[in-house]
Amino acid sequence: MSHRKFEAPRHGSKGFLPKCRSKRHKGKAKAFPKDDPSKPVHLTCFMGYKAGMTHIVREVDRPGSKVNKKEIVEGCTIIETPPMVAIGVVGYIETPRGLRALKTVWAEHIGEEAKRRFYKNWSQSKKKAFTKSCTKWADDLGKKEIEKELSQMKKYCTTIRIVVHTQMKILRRRQKKAHIMEVQLNGGSIADKVEFARNHFEKEVPVGAVFAQDEMIDIIGVTKGHGYKGVTSRWNTKKLPRKTHKGLRKVACIGAWHPSRIQFTVPRAGQKGYHHRTEVNKKIYRMGAGYAMKDGKLVKNSAATEYDLADKSINP
């Protein structure tokens, strides 16, 4: 029996297998923070769009490190976060098989951007979405039904999530179809959460109501796609010596004779990138307004700091 000449740790993490393309293009929050009823009612996540990157210079306070009390340059991402609009509320009850949606209540007026999400071809459609549900708000019978559903939520539900959508018209992108998601409400009692959602129908929720400066947050999204890649790029395995027959960007031995199958732990070529990922502990360095109007004047100094007083914006 043969053995390997030199021992080496494995390349790449097995925790992210299978490395396949993401089912969805938009990141999905699969878990929300733990609820604490002693805090006031608040949203737990927010949707934003990556605008680009820049860098900051900061002083490190890390005793024992070589860079302690020295300045370092760090890359940071700029995320554009127009206010989201609340258009509905969903109540969940706990079952032995997990959470189940008990009731959904929609707001009276739902913007065209949100309705577009329910159609493949908006221009050729009849645009009938939500025409029935909004009539409930018009007559007394419908209002009673809405109040009944909200009271059922207060009585039976254990989790309340608010349905929000982004505002594409503020973004100035080509896309007009809004992104919709459910955001869990944490803090307060169930009745407080339902009232909070009810009071926020058709209203804008700014990012300042969810996050604050210097807060540590998690970012969920889909990574940049790189297509079909070999083992050297995909798993960062070592290249073989120059004189190798039939190519050198390969794995030399892909397993023993028996078991006569390839184990899942062996690096193979395949899809790289376009994976759904969550990055934890990202610090919010600045929550600024882009070009904002103040006292009738256009203020552009959204990138100035107390050390750098130059009048400049984050735009290149």
Short mmCIF file of C-alpha atoms in Angstrom, two decimals:
data_model
loop_
_atom_site.label_atom_id
_atom_site.label_comp_id
_atom_site.label_asym_id
_atom_site.label_seq_id
_atom_site.Cartn_x
_atom_site.Cartn_y
_atom_site.Cartn_z
CA MET A 1 0.00 0.00 0.00
CA SER A 2 1.18 3.47 -0.80
CA HIS A 3 1.11 6.44 1.49
CA ARG A 4 1.57 10.13 1.00
CA LYS A 5 5.09 11.46 1.34
CA PHE A 6 4.16 14.70 3.13
CA GLU A 7 1.16 15.36 5.36
CA ALA A 8 -0.84 18.49 4.64
CA PRO A 9 -4.13 19.98 5.87
CA ARG A 10 -7.05 19.81 3.48
CA HIS A 11 -7.80 22.65 1.09
CA GLY A 12 -11.10 24.50 1.38
CA SER A 13 -13.90 24.18 3.92
CA LYS A 14 -16.41 21.31 3.83
CA GLY A 15 -18.91 23.52 5.66
CA PHE A 16 -20.00 25.24 2.45
CA LEU A 17 -20.73 22.09 0.44
CA PRO A 18 -22.48 21.67 -1.95
CA LYS A 19 -20.93 24.57 -3.89
CA CYS A 20 -23.83 25.12 -6.27
CA ARG A 21 -25.45 28.19 -7.80
CA SER A 22 -27.85 30.04 -5.51
CA LYS A 23 -31.57 29.42 -6.01
CA ARG A 24 -32.28 33.13 -5.52
CA HIS A 25 -30.47 36.26 -6.69
CA LYS A 26 -31.47 38.26 -3.59
CA GLY A 27 -30.15 37.24 -0.16
CA LYS A 28 -32.67 35.65 2.20
CA ALA A 29 -32.65 36.06 5.98
CA LYS A 30 -33.11 32.50 7.21
CA ALA A 31 -32.89 33.38 10.91
CA PHE A 32 -33.81 36.48 12.89
CA PRO A 33 -32.38 37.73 16.22
CA LYS A 34 -33.82 36.36 19.45
CA ASP A 35 -36.89 38.24 20.64
CA ASP A 36 -36.66 40.30 23.84
CA PRO A 37 -40.13 41.53 24.98
CA SER A 38 -38.59 44.09 27.35
CA LYS A 39 -37.35 46.24 24.41
CA PRO A 40 -39.58 48.49 22.28
CA VAL A 41 -40.97 47.07 19.00
CA HIS A 42 -38.43 47.29 16.16
CA LEU A 43 -37.57 45.79 12.77
CA THR A 44 -34.71 43.31 12.67
CA CYS A 45 -33.35 43.68 9.13
CA PHE A 46 -33.25 46.01 6.14
CA MET A 47 -32.74 45.73 2.39
CA GLY A 48 -30.04 47.66 0.57
CA TYR A 49 -28.18 47.73 -2.73
CA LYS A 50 -24.39 47.68 -3.09
CA ALA A 51 -23.31 50.97 -4.65
CA GLY A 52 -19.54 50.34 -4.62
CA MET A 53 -16.52 50.36 -2.34
CA THR A 54 -14.16 52.89 -0.81
CA HIS A 55 -11.60 52.81 1.98
CA ILE A 56 -11.08 54.45 5.34
CA VAL A 57 -8.02 55.21 7.45
CA ARG A 58 -8.42 54.42 11.14
CA GLU A 59 -6.31 54.00 14.24
CA VAL A 60 -6.19 50.50 15.69
CA ASP A 61 -6.74 49.96 19.40
CA ARG A 62 -5.57 46.37 19.84
CA PRO A 63 -3.08 45.95 22.73
CA GLY A 64 -0.43 43.33 22.03
CA SER A 65 -0.76 43.64 18.26
CA LYS A 66 1.96 45.04 15.97
CA VAL A 67 -0.49 47.57 14.53
CA ASN A 68 -1.65 48.81 17.94
CA LYS A 69 -1.87 52.65 18.02
CA LYS A 70 -1.01 52.74 14.31
CA GLU A 71 -3.11 53.79 11.34
CA ILE A 72 -4.39 51.17 8.93
CA VAL A 73 -6.36 51.39 5.69
CA GLU A 74 -9.51 49.27 5.50
CA GLY A 75 -11.83 48.60 2.61
CA CYS A 76 -15.51 49.31 3.22
CA THR A 77 -18.64 48.84 1.16
CA ILE A 78 -21.18 51.55 0.42
CA ILE A 79 -24.76 50.28 0.54
CA GLU A 80 -27.62 52.37 -0.80
CA THR A 81 -30.68 52.04 1.46
CA PRO A 82 -33.74 54.00 0.32
CA PRO A 83 -36.58 53.88 2.90
CA MET A 84 -38.70 50.71 2.68
CA VAL A 85 -42.50 50.80 2.55
CA ALA A 86 -44.61 48.54 4.80
CA ILE A 87 -47.52 46.97 2.90
CA GLY A 88 -48.68 44.06 5.06
CA VAL A 89 -48.34 41.93 8.16
CA VAL A 90 -48.12 38.13 8.60
CA GLY A 91 -48.76 36.24 11.84
CA TYR A 92 -47.20 32.83 12.51
CA ILE A 93 -48.20 30.11 14.96
CA GLU A 94 -45.91 27.35 16.22
CA THR A 95 -46.72 23.80 15.12
CA PRO A 96 -44.81 20.54 15.68
CA ARG A 97 -43.46 20.98 12.12
CA GLY A 98 -42.25 24.57 12.69
CA LEU A 99 -43.88 27.93 12.03
CA ARG A 100 -47.09 28.18 10.00
CA ALA A 101 -48.60 31.40 8.65
CA LEU A 102 -51.97 31.95 10.34
CA LYS A 103 -53.17 35.23 8.80
CA THR A 104 -51.92 37.82 6.34
CA VAL A 105 -53.35 41.35 6.24
CA TRP A 106 -52.49 43.69 3.37
CA ALA A 107 -52.58 47.49 3.39
CA GLU A 108 -55.23 49.38 1.44
CA HIS A 109 -52.91 50.99 -1.14
CA ILE A 110 -49.98 48.98 -2.52
CA GLY A 111 -47.55 50.77 -4.81
CA GLU A 112 -47.09 49.86 -8.46
CA GLU A 113 -43.45 48.84 -7.80
CA ALA A 114 -44.58 46.15 -5.36
CA LYS A 115 -47.36 44.92 -7.66
CA ARG A 116 -44.84 44.49 -10.49
CA ARG A 117 -43.16 41.78 -8.39
CA PHE A 118 -46.24 39.56 -8.86
CA TYR A 119 -46.05 39.67 -12.68
CA LYS A 120 -43.62 38.40 -15.30
CA ASN A 121 -44.81 40.95 -17.88
CA TRP A 122 -46.38 44.01 -16.23
CA SER A 123 -47.12 46.01 -19.40
CA GLN A 124 -49.21 43.27 -21.02
CA SER A 125 -50.96 42.15 -17.83
CA LYS A 126 -54.44 43.17 -16.63
CA LYS A 127 -52.89 44.55 -13.39
CA LYS A 128 -55.52 42.85 -11.23
CA ALA A 129 -53.25 42.13 -8.24
CA PHE A 130 -54.72 43.30 -4.89
CA THR A 131 -57.85 44.80 -6.50
CA LYS A 132 -60.04 42.52 -4.34
CA SER A 133 -58.09 42.85 -1.08
CA CYS A 134 -58.13 46.66 -1.15
CA THR A 135 -61.95 46.74 -1.37
CA LYS A 136 -62.07 45.33 2.19
CA TRP A 137 -60.89 48.67 3.55
CA ALA A 138 -63.72 50.55 1.77
CA ASP A 139 -66.82 49.09 3.49
CA ASP A 140 -67.64 48.41 7.15
CA LEU A 141 -68.00 44.64 6.64
CA GLY A 142 -64.49 44.39 5.24
CA LYS A 143 -63.04 46.54 8.02
CA LYS A 144 -64.66 44.25 10.59
CA GLU A 145 -63.04 41.26 8.88
CA ILE A 146 -59.62 42.98 8.97
CA GLU A 147 -60.02 43.81 12.66
CA LYS A 148 -61.08 40.19 13.31
CA GLU A 149 -57.95 38.88 11.57
CA LEU A 150 -55.71 41.29 13.50
CA SER A 151 -57.31 40.26 16.80
CA GLN A 152 -56.79 36.59 15.88
CA MET A 153 -53.11 37.38 15.33
CA LYS A 154 -52.88 39.02 18.76
CA LYS A 155 -54.56 36.00 20.37
CA TYR A 156 -52.86 33.01 18.72
CA CYS A 157 -49.61 34.06 17.00
CA THR A 158 -46.13 33.70 18.43
CA THR A 159 -44.23 35.54 15.68
CA ILE A 160 -45.20 38.67 13.76
CA ARG A 161 -43.48 39.65 10.53
CA ILE A 162 -44.07 42.81 8.53
CA VAL A 163 -44.11 42.75 4.70
CA VAL A 164 -41.97 45.52 3.22
CA HIS A 165 -40.78 46.49 -0.24
CA THR A 166 -37.92 48.65 -1.53
CA GLN A 167 -38.48 51.84 -3.52
CA MET A 168 -36.95 51.40 -6.95
CA LYS A 169 -37.98 54.85 -8.21
CA ILE A 170 -35.62 56.52 -5.68
CA LEU A 171 -32.73 54.23 -6.69
CA ARG A 172 -32.54 55.50 -10.29
CA ARG A 173 -31.72 52.05 -11.64
CA ARG A 174 -33.14 50.41 -14.76
CA GLN A 175 -35.24 47.97 -12.75
CA LYS A 176 -38.74 49.07 -11.74
CA LYS A 177 -39.79 45.89 -9.94
CA ALA A 178 -39.43 46.23 -6.16
CA HIS A 179 -37.95 43.58 -3.89
CA ILE A 180 -40.34 42.30 -1.23
CA MET A 181 -39.47 40.54 2.02
CA GLU A 182 -40.87 39.68 5.42
CA VAL A 183 -39.05 41.31 8.32
CA GLN A 184 -39.58 39.99 11.83
CA LEU A 185 -40.72 42.42 14.51
CA ASN A 186 -38.94 41.99 17.84
CA GLY A 187 -39.60 43.63 21.22
CA GLY A 188 -42.87 44.27 23.08
CA SER A 189 -45.85 41.94 23.33
CA ILE A 190 -47.60 40.31 20.35
CA ALA A 191 -50.39 42.92 20.56
CA ASP A 192 -47.80 45.72 20.47
CA LYS A 193 -46.20 44.18 17.37
CA VAL A 194 -49.53 43.89 15.52
CA GLU A 195 -50.38 47.52 16.41
CA PHE A 196 -46.90 48.64 15.30
CA ALA A 197 -47.39 46.91 11.92
CA ARG A 198 -50.93 48.30 11.59
CA ASN A 199 -49.71 51.86 12.25
CA HIS A 200 -46.87 51.55 9.74
CA PHE A 201 -49.05 50.44 6.78
CA GLU A 202 -48.15 52.45 3.63
CA LYS A 203 -45.53 54.39 5.60
CA GLU A 204 -41.81 54.59 4.93
CA VAL A 205 -39.33 52.92 7.28
CA PRO A 206 -35.90 54.62 7.11
CA VAL A 207 -32.70 52.68 7.74
CA GLY A 208 -32.08 54.83 10.85
CA ALA A 209 -35.10 53.19 12.51
CA VAL A 210 -33.46 49.75 12.20
CA PHE A 211 -29.69 50.29 12.52
CA ALA A 212 -27.43 52.84 14.19
CA GLN A 213 -23.85 53.97 13.64
CA ASP A 214 -21.09 51.75 15.09
CA GLU A 215 -23.50 48.80 15.28
CA MET A 216 -22.27 45.32 14.33
CA ILE A 217 -24.53 43.68 11.75
CA ASP A 218 -24.66 40.63 9.49
CA ILE A 219 -24.79 40.96 5.71
CA ILE A 220 -26.68 38.41 3.60
CA GLY A 221 -26.26 38.21 -0.15
CA VAL A 222 -25.17 36.18 -3.16
CA THR A 223 -21.47 36.23 -4.08
CA LYS A 224 -20.09 37.25 -7.47
CA GLY A 225 -20.30 34.39 -9.96
CA HIS A 226 -17.17 33.02 -11.66
CA GLY A 227 -18.66 30.16 -13.67
CA TYR A 228 -17.17 26.67 -14.05
CA LYS A 229 -13.68 26.57 -12.55
CA GLY A 230 -10.97 23.96 -12.04
CA VAL A 231 -9.63 22.70 -8.69
CA THR A 232 -6.75 25.20 -8.45
CA SER A 233 -9.07 28.21 -8.56
CA ARG A 234 -12.12 26.64 -6.88
CA TRP A 235 -10.42 24.83 -3.97
CA ASN A 236 -7.04 26.61 -3.93
CA THR A 237 -5.17 23.30 -4.22
CA LYS A 238 -1.44 23.27 -4.97
CA LYS A 239 -0.33 23.24 -8.59
CA LEU A 240 1.62 20.13 -9.62
CA PRO A 241 5.28 20.34 -10.81
CA ARG A 242 6.01 21.78 -14.26
CA LYS A 243 6.84 18.47 -15.96
CA THR A 244 3.49 16.85 -15.12
CA HIS A 245 1.84 14.92 -17.95
CA LYS A 246 -1.63 16.11 -19.13
CA GLY A 247 -1.70 19.39 -17.21
CA LEU A 248 -0.68 20.57 -13.80
CA ARG A 249 -3.75 22.42 -12.39
CA LYS A 250 -5.11 19.14 -11.07
CA VAL A 251 -5.41 16.97 -7.95
CA ALA A 252 -2.68 14.32 -8.14
CA CYS A 253 -4.48 11.48 -6.36
CA ILE A 254 -8.26 11.58 -6.14
CA GLY A 255 -8.48 8.60 -3.78
CA ALA A 256 -7.54 4.99 -3.06
CA TRP A 257 -8.47 2.01 -5.22
CA HIS A 258 -11.03 0.91 -2.65
CA PRO A 259 -13.65 2.16 -1.87
CA SER A 260 -13.93 2.31 -5.65
CA ARG A 261 -15.78 5.60 -5.64
CA ILE A 262 -14.63 9.19 -5.33
CA GLN A 263 -15.27 10.58 -1.84
CA PHE A 264 -17.13 13.86 -1.48
CA THR A 265 -14.16 15.34 0.38
CA VAL A 266 -11.92 15.28 -2.71
CA PRO A 267 -11.71 18.68 -4.50
CA ARG A 268 -13.28 18.58 -7.96
CA ALA A 269 -13.88 21.15 -10.71
CA GLY A 270 -17.29 22.87 -10.83
CA GLN A 271 -19.20 26.03 -10.06
CA LYS A 272 -17.32 28.83 -8.30
CA GLY A 273 -19.14 31.87 -6.92
CA TYR A 274 -22.82 32.87 -7.05
CA HIS A 275 -23.29 31.18 -3.66
CA HIS A 276 -25.68 32.39 -0.94
CA ARG A 277 -23.57 33.64 1.96
CA THR A 278 -23.95 35.39 5.33
CA GLU A 279 -21.06 37.52 6.58
CA VAL A 280 -21.14 38.25 10.30
CA ASN A 281 -19.89 41.17 12.41
CA LYS A 282 -19.66 44.05 9.96
CA LYS A 283 -19.41 47.48 11.54
CA ILE A 284 -21.44 50.44 10.31
CA TYR A 285 -18.86 53.24 10.12
CA ARG A 286 -21.18 55.92 8.79
CA MET A 287 -24.87 56.36 8.07
CA GLY A 288 -24.93 59.38 5.82
CA ALA A 289 -27.33 61.06 3.43
CA GLY A 290 -26.04 61.26 -0.15
CA TYR A 291 -26.92 64.64 -1.67
CA ALA A 292 -29.39 66.10 0.85
CA MET A 293 -31.32 69.36 0.84
CA LYS A 294 -30.83 71.46 3.98
CA ASP A 295 -32.41 74.92 4.36
CA GLY A 296 -32.97 75.10 0.59
CA LYS A 297 -29.30 74.33 -0.16
CA LEU A 298 -27.80 71.17 -1.65
CA VAL A 299 -25.38 69.68 0.92
CA LYS A 300 -22.73 67.44 -0.59
CA ASN A 301 -20.29 66.87 2.31
CA SER A 302 -21.51 63.35 3.12
CA ALA A 303 -17.95 61.94 3.28
CA ALA A 304 -16.33 64.54 5.55
CA THR A 305 -15.12 63.42 8.99
CA GLU A 306 -13.81 65.32 12.01
CA TYR A 307 -10.24 64.58 10.87
CA ASP A 308 -10.89 65.23 7.17
CA LEU A 309 -12.89 68.44 6.87
CA ALA A 310 -12.79 68.65 3.06
CA ASP A 311 -16.19 69.32 1.52
CA LYS A 312 -16.73 66.08 -0.42
CA SER A 313 -19.28 63.35 -1.04
CA ILE A 314 -18.82 59.60 -1.35
CA ASN A 315 -19.49 59.82 -5.09
CA PRO A 316 -16.25 59.36 -7.10
#
